[in-house]
Amino acid sequence: MDSTDYSSQAAFLESISPRVIAVVKPYFDSRLRRSDETGDRSILDDELGSRASCCTTAAAAAFYVWEGRRNRSEASLDIARALAEDVRRRQLPSGGFGQPFYVRKGEPDVVDIAEVGASADSLFHLYSCAGSEAAREALIRSADYLLTQVSPRNPAVILKRPDDDFDVLNGDMYAAHAFGRAYAASGRTVYLEKVRQIVAHLADRFGRNEAGWWPYIENWDGSVFMGNSVAYQATILELAHGLLPLLEEPLRERWNEVSKEAMATMLDAMKEPPSDATEAPWWARDWSKSGEIDKAFWVSGDPEVQRMAMNRLNETVRLLEERGIAAFAPVIENDVPDRTPVTTTYRKVAGFAGTIANMALTEERSRT
C-alpha cells in the first residue's frame, strides 16, 4: 500500500484525480443514453437492467461537474446538468427517491431516506458548482419529503421507510445531512432546527446499549432491534462532520467528544474481520470498499486516521488502474433470485466516483 507523505488532503486529491478520471470517465461515457423521443439524458446500470437509480445518477453527475471543472470541459458540465434534470424528472411526487436494489421483481422501488441523504452532497454541488436549478429543486423537495417522515413518537427521528416503526440511527443522520445541505441552498430555518434536533438525539443515544456504539436500529423502548455496524457508525460520523458549523457551541463540543469515542470503537473493531458483533447487517461486510469508512476517516481530526483514509483510497485507485472497472465488482452476492441485485458494479463505481468528486468540490469550496 502506498504511504507517500502527502502535504495535505488537497495534495492527495490532486495526485489521484487524473488516475480516477482516466478509468471512470470512459466507463460513464459508455453508459450515457439519450432518448430518441425527447432528447433527455440518462445513465445505464446494466446489471440492474435499467436506468441507474436517482442517487447513483446524481453521483455520476457530480463526477462530471468535478471532471468538467478540472478539464475546463463545458461538454462535461452539460452532461452533469442533464443528469440532474433526469434525477429531478424521476423524483417521486412525494419528493422521495425510489431505491431499486434488492427489490422483488415486478414490485415498485422501495422508498428509503438513505437515497435522499446519499444524494444530498451531489445535488448541492450540482447546484452550487454547475448552476443546476433542477438539482436545487430536487434537493429542497427531498428535504421537504423528510419533514413528512418525522416520527409521531419522537420529533428527532425520521422514519427510514414509510412503513417503519423503529429508529434507524444512521437514517436519522442521513436526514440531518440532507437538511443541512437544503438549509445551505435555501436558508430555511426549519431545516436548521431539524439538524440540531437530530444531532442532539443521536448524541443522547450513543453508548446507551453498549459502550462506544450506536446500534444500527433501536426499538422505541431503547432496546436493540439490529446490532452494531462499523459501516453505519462511520456513516453517522462522516455525515455529522459537515453539520458542525450549524450547531450551537455546547452541542458541537458534546458531539466532538462522542465522535472521538465512536471512532476509537470503530478502529478497535476493525482489527478483526466483520462479525455479528461488529457488522450485524450482512450486506455491509465488505469494509475494504466502504466509502462510508473512507469518508469517516477522511474527516477525522486525527492526522493518523486521515492517513488511513488516504491509504485506503489510494489502494482503491491502484486496484482501479490494475484491474479496471472490474475492481468494483460486488463481492456480496444476491442469493435471492426473485430480487434485483443488492448492489451492482455501476453502483459501486458511482459511489466511489461521487465520493472523490464531492470531497474535491468541498475542498475547493473551502478555499474560496
mmCIF file of C-alpha atoms in Angstrom:
data_model
loop_
_atom_site.group_PDB
_atom_site.id
_atom_site.type_symbol
_atom_site.label_atom_id
_atom_site.label_comp_id
_atom_site.label_asym_id
_atom_site.label_seq_id
_atom_site.Cartn_x
_atom_site.Cartn_y
_atom_site.Cartn_z
ATOM 1 C CA MET A 1 0.000 0.000 0.000
ATOM 2 C CA ASP A 2 1.349 3.439 -0.929
ATOM 3 C CA SER A 3 2.257 5.507 2.131
ATOM 4 C CA THR A 4 3.527 8.607 0.324
ATOM 5 C CA ASP A 5 3.752 11.570 2.699
ATOM 6 C CA TYR A 6 1.229 13.952 1.158
ATOM 7 C CA SER A 7 1.466 17.521 2.433
ATOM 8 C CA SER A 8 -2.303 17.894 2.675
ATOM 9 C CA GLN A 9 -5.590 16.280 1.792
ATOM 10 C CA ALA A 10 -5.802 18.686 -1.147
ATOM 11 C CA ALA A 11 -2.439 17.440 -2.426
ATOM 12 C CA PHE A 12 -3.590 13.855 -2.090
ATOM 13 C CA LEU A 13 -6.772 14.513 -4.043
ATOM 14 C CA GLU A 14 -4.778 16.247 -6.753
ATOM 15 C CA SER A 15 -2.492 13.225 -7.017
ATOM 16 C CA ILE A 16 -5.280 10.678 -7.511
ATOM 17 C CA SER A 17 -7.664 12.799 -9.589
ATOM 18 C CA PRO A 18 -6.223 12.160 -13.070
ATOM 19 C CA ARG A 19 -5.865 8.458 -12.257
ATOM 20 C CA VAL A 20 -9.535 8.165 -11.278
ATOM 21 C CA ILE A 21 -10.800 10.210 -14.211
ATOM 22 C CA ALA A 22 -8.755 8.199 -16.732
ATOM 23 C CA VAL A 23 -10.653 4.998 -15.896
ATOM 24 C CA VAL A 24 -14.058 6.195 -14.690
ATOM 25 C CA LYS A 25 -14.915 8.773 -17.351
ATOM 26 C CA PRO A 26 -14.807 6.322 -20.311
ATOM 27 C CA TYR A 27 -16.910 3.895 -18.263
ATOM 28 C CA PHE A 28 -19.568 6.517 -17.511
ATOM 29 C CA ASP A 29 -19.428 7.867 -21.071
ATOM 30 C CA SER A 30 -20.180 4.391 -22.434
ATOM 31 C CA ARG A 31 -23.316 4.179 -20.295
ATOM 32 C CA LEU A 32 -24.829 7.549 -21.169
ATOM 33 C CA ARG A 33 -28.093 7.295 -23.048
ATOM 34 C CA ARG A 34 -30.256 9.834 -24.876
ATOM 35 C CA SER A 35 -33.975 9.387 -25.549
ATOM 36 C CA ASP A 36 -34.806 9.352 -29.261
ATOM 37 C CA GLU A 37 -38.176 10.924 -28.489
ATOM 38 C CA THR A 38 -37.280 13.697 -26.031
ATOM 39 C CA GLY A 39 -33.512 14.024 -26.144
ATOM 40 C CA ASP A 40 -33.383 13.563 -22.365
ATOM 41 C CA ARG A 41 -30.138 12.142 -20.963
ATOM 42 C CA SER A 42 -29.783 9.271 -18.507
ATOM 43 C CA ILE A 43 -27.162 6.726 -17.485
ATOM 44 C CA LEU A 44 -27.491 2.929 -17.564
ATOM 45 C CA ASP A 45 -26.870 0.469 -14.742
ATOM 46 C CA ASP A 46 -26.504 -2.629 -16.892
ATOM 47 C CA GLU A 47 -26.534 -5.199 -14.069
ATOM 48 C CA LEU A 48 -29.745 -3.650 -12.761
ATOM 49 C CA GLY A 49 -31.102 -3.766 -16.318
ATOM 50 C CA SER A 50 -32.434 -0.214 -16.295
ATOM 51 C CA ARG A 51 -31.552 3.408 -15.773
ATOM 52 C CA ALA A 52 -29.336 3.983 -12.774
ATOM 53 C CA SER A 53 -31.004 4.909 -9.513
ATOM 54 C CA CYS A 54 -31.540 8.615 -8.830
ATOM 55 C CA CYS A 55 -28.873 8.555 -6.125
ATOM 56 C CA THR A 56 -26.207 6.978 -8.333
ATOM 57 C CA THR A 57 -27.231 9.171 -11.271
ATOM 58 C CA ALA A 58 -26.613 12.201 -9.041
ATOM 59 C CA ALA A 59 -23.236 10.750 -8.037
ATOM 60 C CA ALA A 60 -22.229 10.353 -11.688
ATOM 61 C CA ALA A 61 -23.425 13.895 -12.362
ATOM 62 C CA ALA A 62 -21.230 15.194 -9.517
ATOM 63 C CA PHE A 63 -18.306 13.358 -11.114
ATOM 64 C CA TYR A 64 -18.967 15.168 -14.405
ATOM 65 C CA VAL A 65 -19.077 18.515 -12.552
ATOM 66 C CA TRP A 66 -15.728 17.810 -10.933
ATOM 67 C CA GLU A 67 -14.123 16.498 -14.112
ATOM 68 C CA GLY A 68 -15.596 19.324 -16.178
ATOM 69 C CA ARG A 69 -14.219 21.986 -13.855
ATOM 70 C CA ARG A 70 -10.794 20.336 -13.737
ATOM 71 C CA ASN A 71 -10.552 19.938 -17.500
ATOM 72 C CA ARG A 72 -12.497 23.089 -18.428
ATOM 73 C CA SER A 73 -14.955 20.920 -20.335
ATOM 74 C CA GLU A 74 -18.311 22.577 -20.955
ATOM 75 C CA ALA A 75 -19.462 19.303 -22.525
ATOM 76 C CA SER A 76 -18.981 17.503 -19.201
ATOM 77 C CA LEU A 77 -20.793 20.260 -17.320
ATOM 78 C CA ASP A 78 -23.671 19.973 -19.793
ATOM 79 C CA ILE A 79 -23.842 16.220 -19.126
ATOM 80 C CA ALA A 80 -23.865 16.894 -15.384
ATOM 81 C CA ARG A 81 -26.766 19.315 -15.697
ATOM 82 C CA ALA A 82 -28.653 16.933 -17.984
ATOM 83 C CA LEU A 83 -28.279 14.102 -15.466
ATOM 84 C CA ALA A 84 -29.513 16.428 -12.717
ATOM 85 C CA GLU A 85 -32.596 17.027 -14.855
ATOM 86 C CA ASP A 86 -33.059 13.244 -15.060
ATOM 87 C CA VAL A 87 -32.946 12.980 -11.266
ATOM 88 C CA ARG A 88 -35.496 15.755 -10.884
ATOM 89 C CA ARG A 89 -37.769 14.245 -13.561
ATOM 90 C CA ARG A 90 -37.756 10.863 -11.841
ATOM 91 C CA GLN A 91 -38.144 12.148 -8.302
ATOM 92 C CA LEU A 92 -41.328 10.762 -6.785
ATOM 93 C CA PRO A 93 -44.325 13.081 -6.346
ATOM 94 C CA SER A 94 -43.697 12.868 -2.600
ATOM 95 C CA GLY A 95 -40.179 14.250 -3.063
ATOM 96 C CA GLY A 96 -38.512 10.952 -2.142
ATOM 97 C CA PHE A 97 -36.376 8.751 -4.373
ATOM 98 C CA GLY A 98 -37.044 5.130 -5.284
ATOM 99 C CA GLN A 99 -34.421 2.589 -4.233
ATOM 100 C CA PRO A 100 -34.290 -0.188 -6.856
ATOM 101 C CA PHE A 101 -31.837 -2.571 -5.156
ATOM 102 C CA TYR A 102 -32.891 -5.862 -3.522
ATOM 103 C CA VAL A 103 -36.488 -5.315 -4.581
ATOM 104 C CA ARG A 104 -38.760 -8.203 -5.543
ATOM 105 C CA LYS A 105 -39.051 -8.273 -9.301
ATOM 106 C CA GLY A 106 -42.261 -6.714 -10.515
ATOM 107 C CA GLU A 107 -42.762 -4.690 -7.333
ATOM 108 C CA PRO A 108 -42.197 -0.917 -7.077
ATOM 109 C CA ASP A 109 -38.928 0.516 -5.798
ATOM 110 C CA VAL A 110 -38.536 0.875 -2.064
ATOM 111 C CA VAL A 111 -38.693 4.460 -0.758
ATOM 112 C CA ASP A 112 -35.789 4.921 1.632
ATOM 113 C CA ILE A 113 -34.417 8.131 3.136
ATOM 114 C CA ALA A 114 -30.868 6.846 2.691
ATOM 115 C CA GLU A 115 -31.336 7.629 -1.009
ATOM 116 C CA VAL A 116 -32.145 11.234 -0.072
ATOM 117 C CA GLY A 117 -29.209 11.581 2.306
ATOM 118 C CA ALA A 118 -26.766 9.939 -0.079
ATOM 119 C CA SER A 119 -27.878 12.271 -2.892
ATOM 120 C CA ALA A 120 -27.616 15.500 -0.906
ATOM 121 C CA ASP A 121 -23.927 16.305 -1.472
ATOM 122 C CA SER A 122 -24.138 15.610 -5.185
ATOM 123 C CA LEU A 123 -27.275 17.699 -5.638
ATOM 124 C CA PHE A 124 -25.794 20.547 -3.616
ATOM 125 C CA HIS A 125 -22.609 20.624 -5.708
ATOM 126 C CA LEU A 126 -24.578 20.330 -8.939
ATOM 127 C CA TYR A 127 -26.390 23.495 -7.865
ATOM 128 C CA SER A 128 -23.511 25.434 -6.325
ATOM 129 C CA CYS A 129 -20.761 24.462 -8.796
ATOM 130 C CA ALA A 130 -22.709 23.909 -12.033
ATOM 131 C CA GLY A 131 -25.687 26.204 -11.594
ATOM 132 C CA SER A 132 -28.268 23.420 -11.850
ATOM 133 C CA GLU A 133 -31.631 24.724 -10.662
ATOM 134 C CA ALA A 134 -33.039 21.218 -11.194
ATOM 135 C CA ALA A 135 -30.597 19.916 -8.594
ATOM 136 C CA ARG A 136 -31.535 22.655 -6.121
ATOM 137 C CA GLU A 137 -35.227 21.940 -6.608
ATOM 138 C CA ALA A 138 -34.692 18.199 -6.168
ATOM 139 C CA LEU A 139 -32.657 18.779 -3.005
ATOM 140 C CA ILE A 140 -35.252 21.040 -1.401
ATOM 141 C CA ARG A 141 -38.164 18.796 -2.401
ATOM 142 C CA SER A 142 -36.344 15.809 -0.917
ATOM 143 C CA ALA A 143 -35.797 17.697 2.356
ATOM 144 C CA ASP A 144 -39.485 18.596 2.426
ATOM 145 C CA TYR A 145 -40.268 14.906 1.958
ATOM 146 C CA LEU A 146 -38.173 14.128 5.026
ATOM 147 C CA LEU A 147 -40.286 16.554 7.044
ATOM 148 C CA THR A 148 -43.293 14.360 6.261
ATOM 149 C CA GLN A 149 -41.455 11.343 7.680
ATOM 150 C CA VAL A 150 -40.914 12.714 11.183
ATOM 151 C CA SER A 151 -41.954 10.022 13.654
ATOM 152 C CA PRO A 152 -45.019 10.855 15.750
ATOM 153 C CA ARG A 153 -43.214 9.120 18.632
ATOM 154 C CA ASN A 154 -40.126 11.344 18.564
ATOM 155 C CA PRO A 155 -39.668 14.551 16.514
ATOM 156 C CA ALA A 156 -35.927 13.906 16.227
ATOM 157 C CA VAL A 157 -36.456 10.554 14.472
ATOM 158 C CA ILE A 158 -37.003 10.483 10.711
ATOM 159 C CA LEU A 159 -38.539 7.199 9.584
ATOM 160 C CA LYS A 160 -36.194 5.437 7.190
ATOM 161 C CA ARG A 161 -39.073 3.971 5.220
ATOM 162 C CA PRO A 162 -42.741 4.987 5.331
ATOM 163 C CA ASP A 163 -43.916 1.771 6.988
ATOM 164 C CA ASP A 164 -41.144 1.570 9.606
ATOM 165 C CA ASP A 165 -41.931 1.686 13.300
ATOM 166 C CA PHE A 166 -38.459 1.833 14.862
ATOM 167 C CA ASP A 167 -35.460 4.158 14.949
ATOM 168 C CA VAL A 168 -32.751 3.620 12.312
ATOM 169 C CA LEU A 169 -29.977 5.757 13.780
ATOM 170 C CA ASN A 170 -27.813 6.193 10.706
ATOM 171 C CA GLY A 171 -31.013 7.039 8.804
ATOM 172 C CA ASP A 172 -31.586 9.925 11.190
ATOM 173 C CA MET A 173 -28.146 11.280 10.317
ATOM 174 C CA TYR A 174 -28.762 10.839 6.578
ATOM 175 C CA ALA A 175 -31.809 13.047 7.104
ATOM 176 C CA ALA A 176 -29.842 15.614 9.135
ATOM 177 C CA HIS A 177 -27.243 15.776 6.364
ATOM 178 C CA ALA A 178 -29.918 16.390 3.730
ATOM 179 C CA PHE A 179 -31.486 19.069 5.931
ATOM 180 C CA GLY A 180 -28.077 20.721 6.281
ATOM 181 C CA ARG A 181 -27.488 20.832 2.545
ATOM 182 C CA ALA A 182 -31.046 22.065 1.930
ATOM 183 C CA TYR A 183 -30.503 24.805 4.518
ATOM 184 C CA ALA A 184 -27.324 25.890 2.704
ATOM 185 C CA ALA A 185 -29.257 26.028 -0.579
ATOM 186 C CA SER A 186 -32.350 27.787 0.780
ATOM 187 C CA GLY A 187 -31.755 29.418 4.153
ATOM 188 C CA ARG A 188 -34.990 27.903 5.524
ATOM 189 C CA THR A 189 -34.681 27.714 9.308
ATOM 190 C CA VAL A 190 -36.964 24.684 9.603
ATOM 191 C CA TYR A 191 -34.108 22.614 8.161
ATOM 192 C CA LEU A 192 -31.599 24.075 10.615
ATOM 193 C CA GLU A 193 -33.889 23.276 13.543
ATOM 194 C CA LYS A 194 -34.129 19.654 12.427
ATOM 195 C CA VAL A 195 -30.333 19.373 12.085
ATOM 196 C CA ARG A 196 -29.840 20.432 15.687
ATOM 197 C CA GLN A 197 -32.660 18.262 16.984
ATOM 198 C CA ILE A 198 -31.378 15.115 15.259
ATOM 199 C CA VAL A 199 -27.744 15.604 16.283
ATOM 200 C CA ALA A 200 -28.803 16.054 19.917
ATOM 201 C CA HIS A 201 -30.902 12.871 19.719
ATOM 202 C CA LEU A 202 -28.009 10.837 18.325
ATOM 203 C CA ALA A 203 -25.659 12.193 20.965
ATOM 204 C CA ASP A 204 -28.201 11.064 23.569
ATOM 205 C CA ARG A 205 -28.428 7.543 22.107
ATOM 206 C CA PHE A 206 -24.675 6.951 21.832
ATOM 207 C CA GLY A 207 -23.459 4.157 24.102
ATOM 208 C CA ARG A 208 -26.871 3.548 25.688
ATOM 209 C CA ASN A 209 -26.850 -0.146 24.787
ATOM 210 C CA GLU A 210 -23.123 -0.844 24.510
ATOM 211 C CA ALA A 211 -20.254 1.498 25.316
ATOM 212 C CA GLY A 212 -18.779 3.123 22.220
ATOM 213 C CA TRP A 213 -21.543 2.101 19.823
ATOM 214 C CA TRP A 214 -24.705 3.192 18.138
ATOM 215 C CA PRO A 215 -26.663 0.083 17.170
ATOM 216 C CA TYR A 216 -27.979 0.072 13.631
ATOM 217 C CA ILE A 217 -31.641 0.057 14.740
ATOM 218 C CA GLU A 218 -33.358 0.609 18.092
ATOM 219 C CA ASN A 219 -36.884 -0.170 19.205
ATOM 220 C CA TRP A 220 -38.915 2.637 20.730
ATOM 221 C CA ASP A 221 -38.184 1.373 24.249
ATOM 222 C CA GLY A 222 -34.470 1.857 23.537
ATOM 223 C CA SER A 223 -33.655 -1.831 23.138
ATOM 224 C CA VAL A 224 -31.687 -3.118 20.146
ATOM 225 C CA PHE A 225 -33.621 -4.195 17.064
ATOM 226 C CA MET A 226 -30.452 -4.790 14.979
ATOM 227 C CA GLY A 227 -26.961 -4.563 16.365
ATOM 228 C CA ASN A 228 -23.682 -2.749 15.860
ATOM 229 C CA SER A 229 -22.300 -1.777 12.469
ATOM 230 C CA VAL A 230 -18.888 -0.281 11.768
ATOM 231 C CA ALA A 231 -20.082 0.875 8.336
ATOM 232 C CA TYR A 232 -23.199 2.601 9.652
ATOM 233 C CA GLN A 233 -21.349 4.096 12.623
ATOM 234 C CA ALA A 234 -18.944 5.521 10.044
ATOM 235 C CA THR A 235 -21.931 6.932 8.154
ATOM 236 C CA ILE A 236 -23.065 8.824 11.235
ATOM 237 C CA LEU A 237 -19.592 10.255 11.844
ATOM 238 C CA GLU A 238 -18.847 11.333 8.292
ATOM 239 C CA LEU A 239 -22.233 12.930 7.675
ATOM 240 C CA ALA A 240 -22.151 14.771 11.011
ATOM 241 C CA HIS A 241 -18.855 16.447 10.205
ATOM 242 C CA GLY A 242 -20.306 18.892 7.688
ATOM 243 C CA LEU A 243 -23.042 19.862 10.156
ATOM 244 C CA LEU A 244 -20.699 21.022 12.919
ATOM 245 C CA PRO A 245 -20.735 24.710 11.853
ATOM 246 C CA LEU A 246 -24.537 24.668 12.169
ATOM 247 C CA LEU A 247 -24.521 23.504 15.791
ATOM 248 C CA GLU A 248 -24.538 25.735 18.834
ATOM 249 C CA GLU A 249 -21.296 25.522 20.803
ATOM 250 C CA PRO A 250 -22.393 23.209 23.667
ATOM 251 C CA LEU A 251 -23.824 20.648 21.254
ATOM 252 C CA ARG A 252 -20.786 20.922 18.960
ATOM 253 C CA GLU A 253 -18.421 20.273 21.875
ATOM 254 C CA ARG A 254 -20.533 17.350 23.025
ATOM 255 C CA TRP A 255 -20.586 15.868 19.538
ATOM 256 C CA ASN A 256 -16.821 16.175 19.198
ATOM 257 C CA GLU A 257 -16.386 14.064 22.332
ATOM 258 C CA VAL A 258 -18.906 11.482 21.116
ATOM 259 C CA SER A 259 -17.232 11.239 17.724
ATOM 260 C CA LYS A 260 -13.785 10.594 19.246
ATOM 261 C CA GLU A 261 -15.124 7.680 21.266
ATOM 262 C CA ALA A 262 -17.128 6.319 18.318
ATOM 263 C CA MET A 263 -14.054 6.432 16.062
ATOM 264 C CA ALA A 264 -11.929 4.649 18.671
ATOM 265 C CA THR A 265 -14.554 1.896 18.844
ATOM 266 C CA MET A 266 -14.517 1.510 15.057
ATOM 267 C CA LEU A 267 -10.732 1.341 14.865
ATOM 268 C CA ASP A 268 -10.605 -1.310 17.566
ATOM 269 C CA ALA A 269 -13.356 -3.363 15.895
ATOM 270 C CA MET A 270 -11.579 -3.251 12.543
ATOM 271 C CA LYS A 271 -8.552 -5.075 13.934
ATOM 272 C CA GLU A 272 -10.604 -8.226 13.273
ATOM 273 C CA PRO A 273 -12.824 -9.206 10.298
ATOM 274 C CA PRO A 274 -16.517 -8.242 10.361
ATOM 275 C CA SER A 275 -18.675 -10.357 12.659
ATOM 276 C CA ASP A 276 -22.183 -10.391 14.078
ATOM 277 C CA ALA A 277 -20.884 -8.270 16.950
ATOM 278 C CA THR A 278 -19.301 -5.561 14.767
ATOM 279 C CA GLU A 279 -21.264 -5.659 11.487
ATOM 280 C CA ALA A 280 -24.711 -7.032 12.095
ATOM 281 C CA PRO A 281 -26.066 -6.106 8.603
ATOM 282 C CA TRP A 282 -24.785 -8.886 6.326
ATOM 283 C CA TRP A 283 -24.821 -6.633 3.264
ATOM 284 C CA ALA A 284 -22.258 -4.232 4.786
ATOM 285 C CA ARG A 285 -19.498 -6.756 5.457
ATOM 286 C CA ASP A 286 -17.116 -5.546 2.750
ATOM 287 C CA TRP A 287 -15.166 -2.979 4.752
ATOM 288 C CA SER A 288 -12.397 -2.813 2.165
ATOM 289 C CA LYS A 289 -14.604 -0.892 -0.288
ATOM 290 C CA SER A 290 -16.767 1.018 2.177
ATOM 291 C CA GLY A 291 -16.937 4.635 1.089
ATOM 292 C CA GLU A 292 -18.586 5.451 4.417
ATOM 293 C CA ILE A 293 -15.494 4.264 6.293
ATOM 294 C CA ASP A 294 -13.180 6.122 3.907
ATOM 295 C CA LYS A 295 -15.108 9.355 4.462
ATOM 296 C CA ALA A 296 -15.287 8.936 8.246
ATOM 297 C CA PHE A 297 -11.516 8.507 8.358
ATOM 298 C CA TRP A 298 -11.097 11.451 5.955
ATOM 299 C CA VAL A 299 -12.958 13.925 8.184
ATOM 300 C CA SER A 300 -11.368 12.714 11.415
ATOM 301 C CA GLY A 301 -9.357 15.345 13.253
ATOM 302 C CA ASP A 302 -6.605 12.787 13.876
ATOM 303 C CA PRO A 303 -3.809 13.020 11.264
ATOM 304 C CA GLU A 304 -3.071 9.310 11.597
ATOM 305 C CA VAL A 305 -6.664 8.384 10.877
ATOM 306 C CA GLN A 306 -6.710 10.801 7.932
ATOM 307 C CA ARG A 307 -3.583 8.971 6.702
ATOM 308 C CA MET A 308 -5.542 5.726 6.873
ATOM 309 C CA ALA A 309 -8.205 7.287 4.643
ATOM 310 C CA MET A 310 -5.590 8.322 2.094
ATOM 311 C CA ASN A 311 -4.026 4.859 2.110
ATOM 312 C CA ARG A 312 -7.397 3.157 1.703
ATOM 313 C CA LEU A 313 -8.410 5.459 -1.144
ATOM 314 C CA ASN A 314 -5.026 5.136 -2.808
ATOM 315 C CA GLU A 315 -5.277 1.359 -2.658
ATOM 316 C CA THR A 316 -8.694 1.532 -4.332
ATOM 317 C CA VAL A 317 -7.252 3.716 -7.086
ATOM 318 C CA ARG A 318 -4.330 1.309 -7.516
ATOM 319 C CA LEU A 319 -6.759 -1.582 -7.964
ATOM 320 C CA LEU A 320 -8.810 0.524 -10.381
ATOM 321 C CA GLU A 321 -5.712 1.120 -12.518
ATOM 322 C CA GLU A 322 -4.649 -2.527 -12.291
ATOM 323 C CA ARG A 323 -7.990 -4.247 -12.843
ATOM 324 C CA GLY A 324 -10.133 -1.555 -14.404
ATOM 325 C CA ILE A 325 -13.816 -1.305 -13.529
ATOM 326 C CA ALA A 326 -13.785 -4.979 -12.507
ATOM 327 C CA ALA A 327 -12.138 -3.802 -9.279
ATOM 328 C CA PHE A 328 -15.619 -2.699 -8.224
ATOM 329 C CA ALA A 329 -17.427 -5.965 -8.950
ATOM 330 C CA PRO A 330 -19.528 -6.705 -5.842
ATOM 331 C CA VAL A 331 -18.222 -9.394 -3.500
ATOM 332 C CA ILE A 332 -21.544 -9.668 -1.644
ATOM 333 C CA GLU A 333 -23.735 -11.825 -3.867
ATOM 334 C CA ASN A 334 -27.522 -11.787 -4.036
ATOM 335 C CA ASP A 335 -28.742 -15.278 -3.196
ATOM 336 C CA VAL A 336 -32.440 -14.469 -3.678
ATOM 337 C CA PRO A 337 -33.190 -14.988 -7.379
ATOM 338 C CA ASP A 338 -36.525 -13.164 -7.424
ATOM 339 C CA ARG A 339 -34.968 -9.910 -6.211
ATOM 340 C CA THR A 340 -32.887 -7.316 -8.013
ATOM 341 C CA PRO A 341 -29.187 -7.233 -7.065
ATOM 342 C CA VAL A 342 -28.357 -5.873 -3.627
ATOM 343 C CA THR A 343 -25.681 -3.821 -5.374
ATOM 344 C CA THR A 344 -24.049 -3.589 -8.794
ATOM 345 C CA THR A 345 -20.693 -2.719 -10.304
ATOM 346 C CA TYR A 346 -22.087 0.581 -11.579
ATOM 347 C CA ARG A 347 -23.456 1.429 -8.130
ATOM 348 C CA LYS A 348 -20.027 0.781 -6.584
ATOM 349 C CA VAL A 349 -18.224 2.840 -9.237
ATOM 350 C CA ALA A 350 -20.710 5.712 -8.931
ATOM 351 C CA GLY A 351 -20.422 5.661 -5.157
ATOM 352 C CA PHE A 352 -16.634 5.856 -5.303
ATOM 353 C CA ALA A 353 -16.516 8.436 -8.092
ATOM 354 C CA GLY A 354 -19.149 10.567 -6.387
ATOM 355 C CA THR A 355 -17.229 10.359 -3.107
ATOM 356 C CA ILE A 356 -13.989 11.598 -4.679
ATOM 357 C CA ALA A 357 -15.811 14.301 -6.652
ATOM 358 C CA ASN A 358 -17.694 15.599 -3.636
ATOM 359 C CA MET A 359 -14.561 15.535 -1.468
ATOM 360 C CA ALA A 360 -12.707 17.544 -4.102
ATOM 361 C CA LEU A 361 -15.548 20.009 -4.635
ATOM 362 C CA THR A 362 -15.898 20.506 -0.867
ATOM 363 C CA GLU A 363 -12.153 21.116 -0.629
ATOM 364 C CA GLU A 364 -12.357 23.587 -3.487
ATOM 365 C CA ARG A 365 -15.217 25.484 -1.818
ATOM 366 C CA SER A 366 -13.302 25.648 1.467
ATOM 367 C CA ARG A 367 -10.522 27.597 -0.283
ATOM 368 C CA THR A 368 -12.857 30.239 -1.748
#
